[in-house]
C-alpha positions as a Markdown table, in Angstrom:
| # | Residue | x | y | z |
|---|---|---|---|---|
| 1 | Met | 13.3 | -23.8 | -53.1 |
| 2 | Thr | 16.8 | -24.1 | -54.0 |
| 3 | Arg | 17.1 | -20.3 | -54.4 |
| 4 | Tyr | 17.1 | -20.0 | -50.5 |
| 5 | Ser | 19.5 | -23.0 | -49.8 |
| 6 | Asp | 22.8 | -20.9 | -49.4 |
| 7 | Glu | 21.0 | -18.1 | -47.7 |
| 8 | Val | 19.6 | -20.5 | -45.1 |
| 9 | Ala | 22.8 | -22.2 | -44.5 |
| 10 | Ser | 24.6 | -18.8 | -44.1 |
| 11 | Ile | 22.5 | -17.8 | -41.2 |
| 12 | Ala | 21.1 | -21.0 | -39.7 |
| 13 | Arg | 22.7 | -22.2 | -36.5 |
| 14 | Pro | 22.1 | -26.0 | -35.1 |
| 15 | Leu | 20.1 | -25.8 | -31.9 |
| 16 | Leu | 20.9 | -28.8 | -29.8 |
| 17 | Asp | 20.8 | -27.6 | -26.2 |
| 18 | Pro | 20.4 | -24.4 | -24.2 |
| 19 | Gly | 23.9 | -23.4 | -24.5 |
| 20 | Asp | 23.3 | -22.8 | -28.3 |
| 21 | Leu | 21.2 | -19.7 | -27.2 |
| 22 | Glu | 24.1 | -17.8 | -26.2 |
| 23 | Ile | 24.2 | -15.6 | -29.2 |
| 24 | Leu | 20.4 | -14.8 | -28.6 |
| 25 | Leu | 21.3 | -13.8 | -25.2 |
| 26 | Asp | 24.0 | -11.5 | -26.4 |
| 27 | Arg | 21.4 | -9.8 | -28.7 |
| 28 | Ala | 19.1 | -9.5 | -25.6 |
| 29 | Glu | 21.7 | -7.5 | -24.0 |
| 30 | Gly | 20.0 | -3.9 | -23.3 |
| 31 | Ala | 16.7 | -5.0 | -24.0 |
| 32 | Lys | 13.9 | -3.8 | -22.1 |
| 33 | Ala | 11.4 | -6.5 | -23.2 |
| 34 | Val | 12.0 | -9.9 | -24.9 |
| 35 | Leu | 8.8 | -11.2 | -26.7 |
| 36 | Ile | 9.1 | -15.0 | -27.3 |
| 37 | Gly | 6.4 | -16.4 | -29.6 |
| 38 | Glu | 4.9 | -19.8 | -30.7 |
| 39 | Ala | 3.3 | -20.8 | -33.9 |
| 40 | Thr | 0.6 | -22.7 | -32.0 |
| 41 | His | -0.9 | -22.9 | -28.6 |
| 42 | Gly | -0.4 | -26.5 | -28.1 |
| 43 | Thr | 3.4 | -27.6 | -29.0 |
| 44 | His | 5.9 | -29.1 | -26.8 |
| 45 | Glu | 9.0 | -27.7 | -28.5 |
| 46 | Phe | 7.7 | -24.2 | -28.3 |
| 47 | Tyr | 7.0 | -24.3 | -24.7 |
| 48 | Gln | 10.2 | -26.2 | -23.8 |
| 49 | Trp | 12.6 | -23.9 | -25.8 |
| 50 | Arg | 10.8 | -20.6 | -24.7 |
| 51 | Ala | 11.3 | -21.9 | -21.2 |
| 52 | Ala | 14.8 | -22.5 | -21.7 |
| 53 | Leu | 15.6 | -19.0 | -23.1 |
| 54 | Thr | 13.6 | -17.5 | -20.5 |
| 55 | Arg | 15.6 | -19.3 | -17.6 |
| 56 | Arg | 18.9 | -18.1 | -19.1 |
| 57 | Leu | 17.5 | -14.5 | -19.4 |
| 58 | Ile | 16.3 | -14.5 | -15.7 |
| 59 | Glu | 19.5 | -16.1 | -14.5 |
| 60 | Glu | 22.2 | -14.4 | -16.6 |
| 61 | Arg | 20.5 | -11.2 | -17.8 |
| 62 | Gly | 18.7 | -10.3 | -14.8 |
| 63 | Phe | 15.0 | -10.1 | -16.1 |
| 64 | Ser | 12.4 | -9.4 | -13.5 |
| 65 | Phe | 9.1 | -11.1 | -14.5 |
| 66 | Val | 7.4 | -13.3 | -17.2 |
| 67 | Ala | 4.0 | -11.9 | -18.8 |
| 68 | Val | 2.0 | -14.3 | -20.5 |
| 69 | Glu | -1.0 | -14.4 | -23.0 |
| 70 | Gly | -3.2 | -15.4 | -20.0 |
| 71 | Asp | -5.8 | -14.0 | -17.5 |
| 72 | Trp | -4.6 | -11.8 | -14.7 |
| 73 | Pro | -6.4 | -13.6 | -11.8 |
| 74 | Asp | -5.4 | -17.1 | -12.9 |
| 75 | Cys | -1.8 | -16.1 | -13.4 |
| 76 | Glu | -1.8 | -14.1 | -10.0 |
| 77 | Arg | -2.4 | -17.6 | -8.4 |
| 78 | Val | 0.7 | -18.8 | -10.1 |
| 79 | Asn | 2.6 | -15.7 | -9.4 |
| 80 | Ala | 2.0 | -16.2 | -5.5 |
| 81 | Ala | 3.0 | -20.0 | -5.9 |
| 82 | Val | 6.5 | -19.1 | -7.6 |
| 83 | Arg | 7.2 | -16.4 | -5.1 |
| 84 | Gly | 7.1 | -19.0 | -2.4 |
| 85 | Ala | 3.4 | -18.5 | -1.3 |
| 86 | Gly | 0.6 | -21.1 | -1.1 |
| 87 | Pro | 0.9 | -24.4 | -2.8 |
| 88 | Asp | 3.2 | -26.0 | -5.5 |
| 89 | Pro | 2.8 | -24.1 | -8.8 |
| 90 | Arg | 1.0 | -27.3 | -10.5 |
| 91 | Asp | -2.0 | -26.9 | -7.9 |
| 92 | Ala | -2.2 | -23.3 | -9.0 |
| 93 | Leu | -2.1 | -24.1 | -13.0 |
| 94 | Val | -4.5 | -27.1 | -12.5 |
| 95 | Arg | -7.2 | -24.6 | -11.4 |
| 96 | Tyr | -7.2 | -23.0 | -15.0 |
| 97 | Asp | -10.7 | -23.8 | -16.1 |
| 98 | Arg | -11.4 | -21.2 | -18.9 |
| 99 | Trp | -11.4 | -22.8 | -22.3 |
| 100 | Pro | -8.6 | -23.2 | -23.6 |
| 101 | Thr | -7.3 | -24.7 | -20.3 |
| 102 | Trp | -4.3 | -26.5 | -22.0 |
| 103 | Met | -2.6 | -23.0 | -22.8 |
| 104 | Trp | -1.1 | -22.9 | -19.3 |
| 105 | Ala | -2.5 | -26.0 | -17.5 |
| 106 | Asn | 0.3 | -28.2 | -18.9 |
| 107 | Glu | 3.4 | -30.1 | -17.6 |
| 108 | Glu | 5.7 | -27.9 | -19.6 |
| 109 | Thr | 4.5 | -24.7 | -17.7 |
| 110 | Val | 4.5 | -26.8 | -14.5 |
| 111 | Asp | 8.3 | -27.7 | -15.1 |
| 112 | Phe | 9.1 | -23.9 | -15.8 |
| 113 | Thr | 7.2 | -22.5 | -12.8 |
| 114 | Arg | 8.7 | -25.0 | -10.3 |
| 115 | Trp | 12.2 | -24.1 | -11.5 |
| 116 | Leu | 11.1 | -20.4 | -10.9 |
| 117 | Arg | 9.9 | -21.2 | -7.5 |
| 118 | Gly | 13.2 | -22.9 | -6.8 |
| 119 | Phe | 15.1 | -19.8 | -8.2 |
| 120 | Asn | 13.2 | -17.3 | -6.1 |
| 121 | Glu | 13.8 | -19.3 | -2.9 |
| 122 | Arg | 17.3 | -18.4 | -3.2 |
| 123 | Arg | 16.5 | -14.6 | -3.4 |
| 124 | Ala | 15.2 | -11.8 | -1.1 |
| 125 | Pro | 11.2 | -11.5 | -1.2 |
| 126 | Asp | 11.5 | -8.0 | -2.8 |
| 127 | Asp | 13.9 | -9.5 | -5.6 |
| 128 | Arg | 11.8 | -12.4 | -6.9 |
| 129 | Val | 10.8 | -12.9 | -10.4 |
| 130 | Gly | 7.0 | -12.7 | -11.1 |
| 131 | Phe | 4.7 | -14.5 | -13.5 |
| 132 | His | 1.9 | -12.5 | -14.6 |
| 133 | Gly | -1.2 | -12.6 | -17.1 |
| 134 | Leu | -1.6 | -9.7 | -19.8 |
| 135 | Asp | -5.0 | -10.7 | -21.4 |
| 136 | Val | -8.4 | -9.2 | -21.3 |
| 137 | Tyr | -10.7 | -12.1 | -21.1 |
| 138 | Ser | -11.3 | -12.6 | -17.3 |
| 139 | Leu | -14.1 | -10.0 | -17.0 |
| 140 | Trp | -16.2 | -11.9 | -14.6 |
| 141 | Gln | -13.5 | -13.3 | -12.4 |
| 142 | Ser | -11.9 | -9.9 | -12.2 |
| 143 | Met | -15.2 | -8.2 | -11.1 |
| 144 | Arg | -15.4 | -10.9 | -8.4 |
| 145 | Glu | -11.8 | -10.1 | -7.4 |
| 146 | Ile | -12.5 | -6.4 | -7.1 |
| 147 | Leu | -15.6 | -6.7 | -5.1 |
| 148 | Thr | -14.0 | -9.1 | -2.7 |
| 149 | Trp | -11.1 | -6.8 | -2.1 |
| 150 | Val | -13.2 | -3.6 | -1.6 |
| 151 | Arg | -15.6 | -5.3 | 0.8 |
| 152 | Glu | -12.5 | -6.5 | 3.0 |
| 153 | His | -10.3 | -3.6 | 2.7 |
| 154 | Asp | -12.2 | -0.5 | 1.6 |
| 155 | Pro | -15.9 | -0.5 | 2.0 |
| 156 | Asp | -16.3 | 3.1 | 1.0 |
| 157 | Leu | -15.6 | 1.8 | -2.7 |
| 158 | Val | -18.2 | -0.9 | -2.6 |
| 159 | Pro | -21.0 | 1.4 | -4.2 |
| 160 | Pro | -19.2 | 2.0 | -7.5 |
| 161 | Val | -17.9 | -1.4 | -7.8 |
| 162 | Leu | -21.2 | -3.1 | -6.8 |
| 163 | Glu | -22.9 | -1.0 | -9.5 |
| 164 | Ala | -20.7 | -2.4 | -12.3 |
| 165 | Tyr | -20.8 | -5.7 | -10.8 |
| 166 | Arg | -24.7 | -5.7 | -11.0 |
| 167 | Cys | -24.7 | -4.3 | -14.5 |
| 168 | Phe | -23.3 | -7.4 | -15.8 |
| 169 | Glu | -25.3 | -9.8 | -13.5 |
| 170 | Pro | -28.1 | -10.1 | -16.0 |
| 171 | Tyr | -25.9 | -11.7 | -18.7 |
| 172 | Arg | -24.9 | -14.7 | -16.3 |
| 173 | Glu | -21.1 | -14.7 | -17.2 |
| 174 | Asp | -22.0 | -15.1 | -21.0 |
| 175 | Ser | -19.8 | -12.7 | -22.8 |
| 176 | Asn | -21.5 | -13.2 | -26.2 |
| 177 | Ala | -24.8 | -12.3 | -24.7 |
| 178 | Tyr | -23.4 | -9.1 | -23.3 |
| 179 | Ala | -21.8 | -8.4 | -26.8 |
| 180 | Trp | -25.1 | -8.7 | -28.7 |
| 181 | Ala | -27.1 | -6.8 | -25.9 |
| 182 | Thr | -24.8 | -3.7 | -26.4 |
| 183 | Gln | -25.9 | -3.5 | -29.9 |
| 184 | Phe | -29.3 | -2.7 | -28.8 |
| 185 | Val | -28.5 | -0.7 | -25.6 |
| 186 | Pro | -25.4 | 1.3 | -26.6 |
| 187 | Ala | -22.5 | 1.3 | -24.2 |
| 188 | Ala | -24.4 | -0.8 | -21.6 |
| 189 | Cys | -22.0 | -0.9 | -18.8 |
| 190 | Glu | -19.1 | 1.4 | -19.9 |
| 191 | Asp | -20.0 | 4.2 | -17.8 |
| 192 | Lys | -20.3 | 2.2 | -14.7 |
| 193 | Val | -16.8 | 0.4 | -15.4 |
| 194 | Val | -15.3 | 3.8 | -15.8 |
| 195 | Arg | -16.5 | 4.9 | -12.6 |
| 196 | Met | -15.3 | 1.9 | -10.8 |
| 197 | Leu | -12.0 | 2.3 | -12.4 |
| 198 | Val | -11.4 | 5.9 | -11.5 |
| 199 | Ala | -12.6 | 4.8 | -7.8 |
| 200 | Val | -9.9 | 2.0 | -7.5 |
| 201 | Lys | -7.0 | 3.4 | -9.5 |
| 202 | Asp | -5.0 | 4.7 | -6.6 |
| 203 | Arg | -5.6 | 1.5 | -4.4 |
| 204 | Asp | -4.1 | -1.9 | -4.4 |
| 205 | Phe | -2.1 | -2.7 | -7.9 |
| 206 | Ala | -3.7 | -6.0 | -8.5 |
| 207 | Val | -7.1 | -4.6 | -8.0 |
| 208 | Trp | -6.4 | -1.6 | -10.2 |
| 209 | Gln | -5.1 | -4.3 | -12.8 |
| 210 | Asn | -8.3 | -6.2 | -12.3 |
| 211 | Ala | -10.4 | -3.0 | -13.1 |
| 212 | Glu | -8.3 | -2.4 | -16.1 |
| 213 | Val | -9.1 | -5.7 | -17.2 |
| 214 | Val | -12.9 | -5.3 | -16.6 |
| 215 | Ala | -12.6 | -2.0 | -18.6 |
| 216 | Gly | -10.7 | -3.7 | -21.4 |
| 217 | Ala | -13.0 | -6.7 | -21.7 |
| 218 | Glu | -16.2 | -4.6 | -21.6 |
| 219 | Gly | -14.6 | -2.7 | -24.8 |
| 220 | Tyr | -13.5 | -5.8 | -26.3 |
| 221 | Tyr | -16.7 | -7.7 | -26.1 |
| 222 | Arg | -18.8 | -4.8 | -27.0 |
| 223 | Thr | -16.7 | -4.1 | -30.3 |
| 224 | Met | -16.2 | -7.8 | -31.0 |
| 225 | Val | -19.7 | -8.3 | -32.6 |
| 226 | Arg | -19.1 | -5.5 | -34.9 |
| 227 | Gly | -16.3 | -7.2 | -36.7 |
| 228 | Gly | -13.2 | -5.4 | -38.2 |
| 229 | Pro | -10.0 | -4.9 | -36.3 |
| 230 | Asp | -11.2 | -2.9 | -33.3 |
| 231 | Ala | -11.7 | -5.9 | -30.9 |
| 232 | Trp | -8.3 | -7.4 | -31.9 |
| 233 | Asn | -6.6 | -3.8 | -31.2 |
| 234 | Ile | -8.4 | -3.4 | -28.0 |
| 235 | Arg | -7.0 | -6.8 | -26.7 |
| 236 | Asp | -3.3 | -6.0 | -27.9 |
| 237 | Arg | -3.2 | -2.5 | -26.7 |
| 238 | His | -4.5 | -3.9 | -23.5 |
| 239 | Met | -1.8 | -6.3 | -23.2 |
| 240 | Asp | 0.8 | -3.5 | -24.0 |
| 241 | Gln | -0.4 | -1.3 | -21.4 |
| 242 | Thr | -0.4 | -4.1 | -18.9 |
| 243 | Leu | 3.1 | -4.9 | -19.6 |
| 244 | Asp | 4.1 | -1.1 | -19.1 |
| 245 | Arg | 2.2 | -1.0 | -15.9 |
| 246 | Leu | 4.1 | -4.0 | -14.8 |
| 247 | Leu | 7.4 | -2.6 | -15.7 |
| 248 | Arg | 6.7 | 0.6 | -13.8 |
| 249 | Arg | 5.5 | -1.5 | -10.9 |
| 250 | Tyr | 8.9 | -3.3 | -10.9 |
| 251 | Gly | 11.0 | -0.2 | -11.2 |
| 252 | Pro | 13.0 | 1.8 | -13.5 |
| 253 | Ser | 15.6 | -1.0 | -14.0 |
| 254 | Ala | 13.1 | -3.7 | -14.7 |
| 255 | Lys | 13.1 | -6.2 | -17.7 |
| 256 | Ala | 10.3 | -8.3 | -18.9 |
| 257 | Val | 10.0 | -11.5 | -20.8 |
| 258 | Val | 6.6 | -12.0 | -22.6 |
| 259 | Trp | 5.0 | -15.3 | -23.9 |
| 260 | Ala | 2.3 | -15.1 | -26.5 |
| 261 | His | 1.5 | -16.4 | -30.1 |
| 262 | Asn | 3.5 | -15.3 | -33.0 |
| 263 | Thr | 0.4 | -13.3 | -34.2 |
| 264 | His | 0.9 | -11.2 | -31.1 |
| 265 | Val | 4.8 | -11.2 | -30.7 |
| 266 | Gly | 5.6 | -10.4 | -34.4 |
| 267 | Asp | 5.3 | -6.9 | -35.8 |
| 268 | Ala | 2.1 | -6.3 | -37.6 |
| 269 | Arg | 3.7 | -4.1 | -40.1 |
| 270 | Ala | 5.5 | -7.0 | -41.6 |
| 271 | Thr | 2.3 | -9.0 | -42.4 |
| 272 | Asp | -0.9 | -8.7 | -43.8 |
| 273 | Gln | -2.4 | -7.9 | -40.4 |
| 274 | Ala | -1.3 | -4.2 | -40.9 |
| 275 | Gly | -3.4 | -4.0 | -44.2 |
| 276 | Tyr | -6.5 | -5.1 | -42.0 |
| 277 | Gly | -5.7 | -2.3 | -39.7 |
| 278 | Glu | -4.5 | -4.5 | -36.9 |
| 279 | Val | -1.7 | -3.7 | -34.4 |
| 280 | Thr | 0.3 | -6.1 | -32.4 |
| 281 | Leu | 1.9 | -6.3 | -29.0 |
| 282 | Gly | 5.4 | -6.7 | -30.8 |
| 283 | Gln | 4.9 | -3.7 | -32.9 |
| 284 | Leu | 3.6 | -1.7 | -29.8 |
| 285 | Ala | 6.6 | -2.8 | -27.8 |
| 286 | Arg | 9.1 | -1.5 | -30.6 |
| 287 | Glu | 7.1 | 1.7 | -30.6 |
| 288 | Arg | 7.1 | 2.1 | -26.8 |
| 289 | Phe | 10.7 | 1.0 | -26.0 |
| 290 | Gly | 12.6 | 1.3 | -29.4 |
| 291 | Ala | 13.5 | -1.4 | -31.7 |
| 292 | Asp | 17.0 | -1.6 | -30.1 |
| 293 | Arg | 15.5 | -2.4 | -26.8 |
| 294 | Thr | 13.0 | -4.8 | -27.9 |
| 295 | Leu | 13.8 | -8.4 | -29.0 |
| 296 | Leu | 11.0 | -10.2 | -30.9 |
| 297 | Val | 11.5 | -14.0 | -31.3 |
| 298 | Gly | 9.3 | -16.3 | -33.5 |
| 299 | Phe | 8.9 | -20.0 | -33.7 |
| 300 | Gly | 8.0 | -22.4 | -36.6 |
| 301 | Thr | 7.6 | -26.2 | -37.5 |
| 302 | His | 7.0 | -28.1 | -40.6 |
| 303 | His | 4.8 | -31.2 | -39.4 |
| 304 | Gly | 4.1 | -33.0 | -36.1 |
| 305 | Thr | 1.2 | -33.0 | -33.6 |
| 306 | Val | -0.4 | -30.1 | -31.6 |
| 307 | Val | -3.2 | -29.8 | -28.9 |
| 308 | Ala | -6.0 | -27.7 | -30.2 |
| 309 | Gly | -9.9 | -27.9 | -30.5 |
| 310 | Ser | -11.9 | -28.4 | -33.6 |
| 311 | Glu | -14.2 | -25.4 | -32.9 |
| 312 | Trp | -14.3 | -22.8 | -30.0 |
| 313 | Gly | -15.1 | -24.5 | -26.7 |
| 314 | Ala | -14.7 | -28.1 | -28.2 |
| 315 | Pro | -12.8 | -30.7 | -26.3 |
| 316 | Met | -9.0 | -30.4 | -26.6 |
| 317 | Glu | -7.2 | -33.0 | -29.0 |
| 318 | Ala | -4.0 | -34.2 | -30.1 |
| 319 | Met | -4.2 | -33.4 | -33.8 |
| 320 | Gly | -1.9 | -34.2 | -36.7 |
| 321 | Val | 0.0 | -31.1 | -38.2 |
| 322 | Pro | 0.6 | -31.8 | -41.8 |
| 323 | Glu | 3.5 | -31.0 | -43.8 |
| 324 | Ala | 3.6 | -27.3 | -44.7 |
| 325 | Arg | 2.2 | -26.1 | -48.0 |
| 326 | Pro | 4.2 | -25.5 | -50.9 |
| 327 | Gly | 5.9 | -22.2 | -51.4 |
| 328 | Ser | 5.8 | -21.5 | -47.5 |
| 329 | Leu | 8.6 | -20.3 | -45.2 |
| 330 | Glu | 8.2 | -23.7 | -43.4 |
| 331 | Glu | 8.8 | -25.6 | -46.8 |
| 332 | Val | 11.9 | -23.6 | -47.4 |
| 333 | Leu | 13.3 | -24.2 | -43.9 |
| 334 | Gln | 12.2 | -27.9 | -44.1 |
| 335 | Ala | 14.4 | -28.2 | -47.2 |
| 336 | Ala | 17.6 | -26.3 | -46.2 |
| 337 | Ala | 17.9 | -25.7 | -42.5 |
| 338 | Pro | 19.0 | -28.2 | -39.6 |
| 339 | Pro | 16.3 | -30.1 | -38.1 |
| 340 | Glu | 16.4 | -27.7 | -35.2 |
| 341 | Ala | 17.9 | -24.3 | -35.8 |
| 342 | Leu | 18.2 | -20.9 | -34.5 |
| 343 | Phe | 18.3 | -17.8 | -36.6 |
| 344 | Val | 19.4 | -14.5 | -35.3 |
| 345 | Phe | 18.9 | -11.9 | -38.1 |
| 346 | Pro | 21.7 | -9.2 | -38.7 |
| 347 | Val | 20.8 | -5.6 | -37.4 |
| 348 | Arg | 22.7 | -4.0 | -40.2 |
| 349 | Gly | 24.0 | -4.4 | -43.6 |
| 350 | Pro | 22.6 | -6.5 | -46.5 |
| 351 | Arg | 20.0 | -9.0 | -46.0 |
| 352 | Pro | 19.4 | -12.2 | -48.0 |
| 353 | Asp | 16.1 | -12.7 | -49.7 |
| 354 | Leu | 14.8 | -15.0 | -46.9 |
| 355 | Leu | 14.5 | -12.1 | -44.7 |
| 356 | Thr | 13.2 | -9.4 | -47.1 |
| 357 | Leu | 10.7 | -11.3 | -49.3 |
| 358 | Glu | 7.2 | -12.3 | -48.4 |
| 359 | Leu | 6.3 | -15.7 | -47.6 |
| 360 | Pro | 3.3 | -17.6 | -46.2 |
| 361 | His | 4.1 | -18.5 | -42.4 |
| 362 | Arg | 2.1 | -21.1 | -40.6 |
| 363 | Ala | -0.1 | -20.0 | -37.6 |
| 364 | Ile | -2.2 | -22.3 | -35.7 |
| 365 | Gly | -4.5 | -21.1 | -32.9 |
| 366 | Val | -6.4 | -22.8 | -30.2 |
| 367 | Val | -9.0 | -23.7 | -32.9 |
| 368 | Tyr | -7.5 | -25.8 | -35.7 |
| 369 | Arg | -8.8 | -27.8 | -38.7 |
| 370 | Pro | -5.9 | -29.4 | -40.4 |
| 371 | Glu | -7.9 | -30.2 | -43.4 |
| 372 | Arg | -8.2 | -26.6 | -44.2 |
| 373 | Glu | -4.4 | -26.2 | -44.5 |
| 374 | Arg | -4.8 | -25.6 | -48.3 |
| 375 | Trp | -6.3 | -22.2 | -47.7 |
| 376 | Ala | -6.0 | -21.1 | -44.0 |
| 377 | Asn | -3.4 | -21.0 | -41.1 |
| 378 | Tyr | -0.7 | -18.9 | -43.1 |
| 379 | Val | 0.2 | -15.3 | -42.6 |
| 380 | Pro | 1.9 | -13.5 | -45.4 |
| 381 | Thr | 5.3 | -12.5 | -43.5 |
| 382 | Ile | 8.5 | -10.6 | -44.2 |
| 383 | Leu | 10.5 | -12.8 | -41.7 |
| 384 | Gly | 13.3 | -10.3 | -41.0 |
| 385 | Glu | 11.0 | -7.5 | -40.4 |
| 386 | Arg | 8.3 | -9.5 | -38.3 |
| 387 | Tyr | 10.9 | -10.9 | -35.8 |
| 388 | Asp | 14.5 | -10.3 | -34.8 |
| 389 | Ala | 15.2 | -13.9 | -34.3 |
| 390 | Phe | 13.5 | -17.2 | -35.1 |
| 391 | Leu | 13.6 | -20.8 | -33.6 |
| 392 | Trp | 13.0 | -23.7 | -36.0 |
| 393 | Phe | 11.8 | -27.3 | -35.6 |
| 394 | Thr | 11.2 | -29.7 | -38.4 |
| 395 | Glu | 8.9 | -32.0 | -36.3 |
| 396 | Thr | 7.1 | -31.1 | -33.2 |
| 397 | Arg | 5.0 | -32.8 | -30.9 |
| 398 | Ala | 1.9 | -32.0 | -28.7 |
| 399 | Leu | 2.4 | -30.7 | -25.3 |
| 400 | Arg | 1.2 | -32.5 | -22.3 |
| 401 | Pro | -2.0 | -31.0 | -20.6 |
| 402 | Leu | -2.8 | -31.2 | -16.9 |
| 403 | His | -6.5 | -32.0 | -18.0 |
| 404 | Thr | -8.1 | -34.9 | -19.8 |
| 405 | Leu | -6.8 | -35.1 | -23.5 |
| 406 | Arg | -8.8 | -36.5 | -26.4 |
| 407 | Val | -6.4 | -38.1 | -28.8 |
| 408 | Asp | -7.4 | -37.9 | -32.4 |
| 409 | Val | -6.6 | -41.2 | -34.2 |
| 410 | His | -5.5 | -39.6 | -37.5 |
| 411 | Glu | -1.9 | -39.4 | -38.2 |
| 412 | Pro | -0.4 | -36.2 | -39.6 |
| 413 | Glu | 0.1 | -37.8 | -43.1 |
| 414 | Thr | -3.6 | -38.7 | -43.4 |
| 415 | Tyr | -4.4 | -35.0 | -44.0 |
| 416 | Pro | -4.1 | -33.0 | -47.1 |
| 417 | Ser | -0.5 | -31.9 | -47.4 |
| 418 | Gly | -1.3 | -28.9 | -49.4 |
| 419 | Val | -0.2 | -30.3 | -52.8 |
């Protein structure tokens, strides 16, 4: 890895405190959207530094809201809390009950949302910074939210909403059951959802957004069982469209901070995702707003611990993250970068090989099996094209969930190191 040592040294900046983010804030000047990633959904340093950067973007660059890879109804409870209505943000976050709960029900998010509530208390109600969900998974909860609203505020809309609601009832909130059923009854609830969406579109914004979630989720689950890139693309396009709706809602001068995994924040065209036909939120943001008005920030780590599940729906655990495999971006940075570092990539001029050559780049999801590191968990990446900046942490630790955490007794070094 010595071939990259001088290149890393030339562009790496030590990252010791939030003041070291100044160059990144300067780069965000003029951006419509700053998308900040994470290489896992369960690492303390990623959440901590993403929040630190976001605080400065809000305080010093006037960003309007934070939009996260989370469900719209759950995040609207948090939005109400940070705007000063209702209970403490912790009470709203602890109510996240859909697996993986730890993604947002954690102490790191409590710390940020409490700060945001305090920040908003010093501002006029119409000028407060929001907290919203971009994701597509809350089909059943969003349906209930819509039905409750129309019954109270617009009874004439009850029939089309109730028709859609009853279409989903037989599946007892089992997304897989609905997905498989649509293979035998094509487009089972699609028409009813479309009629509902048309009916509520010009009503309350939150109701409209919940209807968009139901439409997106219906398409996502219907497509999921067929395999291929379509379900992934439905989800990322839904997040892109939700982000655009929020920016329009906040007004022409609005600016957004987005929190999501690297696999959504990064530009798919700089990875093998493009070869599979997948698009990403970061790519779509660059296409929608322009590359010069979009800032994509990735994260990475070499080893440590992380919160994840061994399979979908499994209890969350604090797991060991083994040392990165040979030849990976993470091995390069571990050998040559400061233990904690910031990279802001040049916009113009010649670029070092580190930014232009393809290297495997670690990605850990909510499901993680450390023993599979030899052949999984890495995305072939051209670093300088996938992101505009990168935050690096040699050693990281698991975040602090609000719910009960199961701790894996294995230490990181007991897992295969990829050698």
